[in-house]
Amino acid sequence: MKLTGARIIIETLIEQDCETVFGYPGGFVINIYDELYKASDRIHHVISAHEQGAAHAADGYARASGKVGVVIATSGPGATNLVTGIANAFLDSVPLVAITGNVPLALLGRDSFQEVDIMGITMPITKHNYIVKDVNELASILRDAFRIAKSGRPGPVLVDIPKDIQLATCEYKPGKPVEKTLDVLTEQINIDKIVELIEASNKPYIYSGGGVVISNAGDELKQFAERIDAPVGFSMMGLSAMDGSLPNNLGLTGMHGRYASIKANSETDLLIAIGVRFSDRATGNKLKYSPNAKIIHIDIDPAEIDKNINTYFGVIGDVKYILNKLLEKVKPKKHPEWKEEINRYIADEQANYPQNYGMHPKNIIERVNNLIDDKTVIATDVGQHQMWVAQYFKLKGRRTFLTSGGLGTMGYGMGAAIGGCFGSGNQRTVLFTGDGSFGMNLAELATAVSNNLPLVIIIMNNGVLGMVRQWQTIFFDERYSSTTLDRKTDFVLLAKAFGANGMRVVGEGELSLALETAFSIKTPFVIDCVIDCDERVLPMIPPGGSVENIIIN
Amino acid sequence: MDFSTKKEQFILSVLVANHFGVLTRISGLFSRRGYNIDSLNVGETENPETSRMTIIVTGDEYIKSQIVKQLGKLQEVMKVEMLPKEETVLREHLLIKINVSRETRSEITEAVNVFRGKIVDFNSDSVTVEINGEPSKLNAFIEFTKSYGIIEMCRSGALAMKRGANSL
């Protein structure tokens, strides 16, 4: 049948199993929105307050659901407003298809109204991108976009569609959802070699990352760790792969990692890195990283092997596949002495925990932790609160942690939490944010309210940009340049103005009441928690430092 | 794997889809990741759907391994190969316009013959020469002409192909 380009876009999205799209209309996508309107019984569109929010929502949706997130924006400012969201998805390997409108072909390159070269702008932050110049290629390009977004190491793909392509007609044949292709293994997986090393190791440590979450290999990871009796530490992106309360889960490692995890990471004689990319925030000084260990690196992206850390050897392929191969061969091991050593680190870690009461972030986090189940989605913004959540929150379920790892995008949280609600089938979602981060994209409260989302927003309000302040305290002699916000914003009134509800909390009694209220309703609720502005994220390994430089208190 | 930090020049041959924007993608990758391009040449192959690039890069072993892997990740890159210098035919084309006078004309003509070049344009004040060969040969000729005064010059960038019957 002959359809317009705009209709083909919608039909292809539906055909690719896309149920929810996020976006914001505008002059050069008006035809696409017209088709969305007509197809509203088959595909649900969520309008955000700002295109950046829509991009983060599509990202959060993808992380929570495991599907491809889709975002639509108009040309020019609509497209540029997506850029942060696309870069965020790129650095965290999130499958995203961004569709932008553009001026008609004949007006391209003439600095027309609302024209930008979004393909040029997004080239370095997408896996691939397209500008469609022939309506006959539209459907196949969109299918390619989905395939590329979810195949191998996932990532964002942008498709720029000029207005006249949306209006032109051509023959459309419905297709099937494209399969994700697993990259062909470029080298023979030397499982035996890994098995041998495990056999010889006395202090194995598994460093697990986002790749394990992406390939849904949490069960395999758990089995593997138990089998070889190894503790597991995580990168920021990997935290939701394994139940946080398991005894061999040492939690976050790296700059703000937990003490026992950092120590084990440093003392191990065999580091099995799975689905990680050894970011500088995770390794610190590379010359002093796991100095006694042979490092095996398992990842789907060959370019990650030996990129940041020189490995003993790398294995390229899908993490789940390789873990299953390992489970076929690897024999059970016991490492009582290693375990004892780790237990000493855990005891040291716990001895340095802050007191667990009042408005200390750890207490707030643990109070929330007690209220959730394994379906609850946890989102964060970026800064101190994010690190506290990463350190103290014991995640229960897979794909339940939405956080901006690689790009460190303040303002990510609101959009991501909204996407998390949709991606999880309207599960209870909790956003931990700070007064700084929340200020960046708080207009998305409107989106949360319009859609009646079961979203609890916990603002750790210290009146300052806490993470930068912490650096200023430690490295800049307490010169707090532009980090003392001292704003007069009343977040409870603000919540009410948006049609949500909220409470301000300054003490533990109020915290109980606020949490009880927030978790008893199914609509957005803002809890403005006043915390101490000098509360620091500890431990901390200064940038470029190693475990020797760790700051504990 | 431990990498040697010794810098060397290496030759990359890359088969890419003949789409607009491919050159931007590849040069963008190089600049973004801080790899230095010594020369880059691109042209259509016998199949109009593909182009072949010859890229000469200076870097250490780490950069060498990263470039191949990062190029391999681009959707429009079909094949990347590092060509071993000893088994590769390497050729470049030079056009160079040199100052001449009555006194220097014969010296230059002689040099052009020695370098197996060709004079392609000629007038009382200048001579334009074309020369083919390995980049090092072109360098030597350029060096020679400097004392006469180079008016302008352009180089094609190297083309490279492995010896033997196989293709990329």
PDB file of C-alpha atoms in Angstrom, chain A residues 41 101 129 196 315 336:
ATOM      1  CA  ASP A  41      -4.848   3.359  19.939  1.00  0.00           C
ATOM      2  CA  GLY A 101      12.324  16.442  11.628  1.00  0.00           C
ATOM      3  CA  ASN A 129      23.051   8.367  12.214  1.00  0.00           C
ATOM      4  CA  GLU A 196      43.083 -22.671  34.284  1.00  0.00           C
ATOM      5  CA  VAL A 315      37.592 -12.398  25.430  1.00  0.00           C
ATOM      6  CA  PRO A 336      38.472 -19.484  53.023  1.00  0.00           C
TER       7      PRO A 336
END
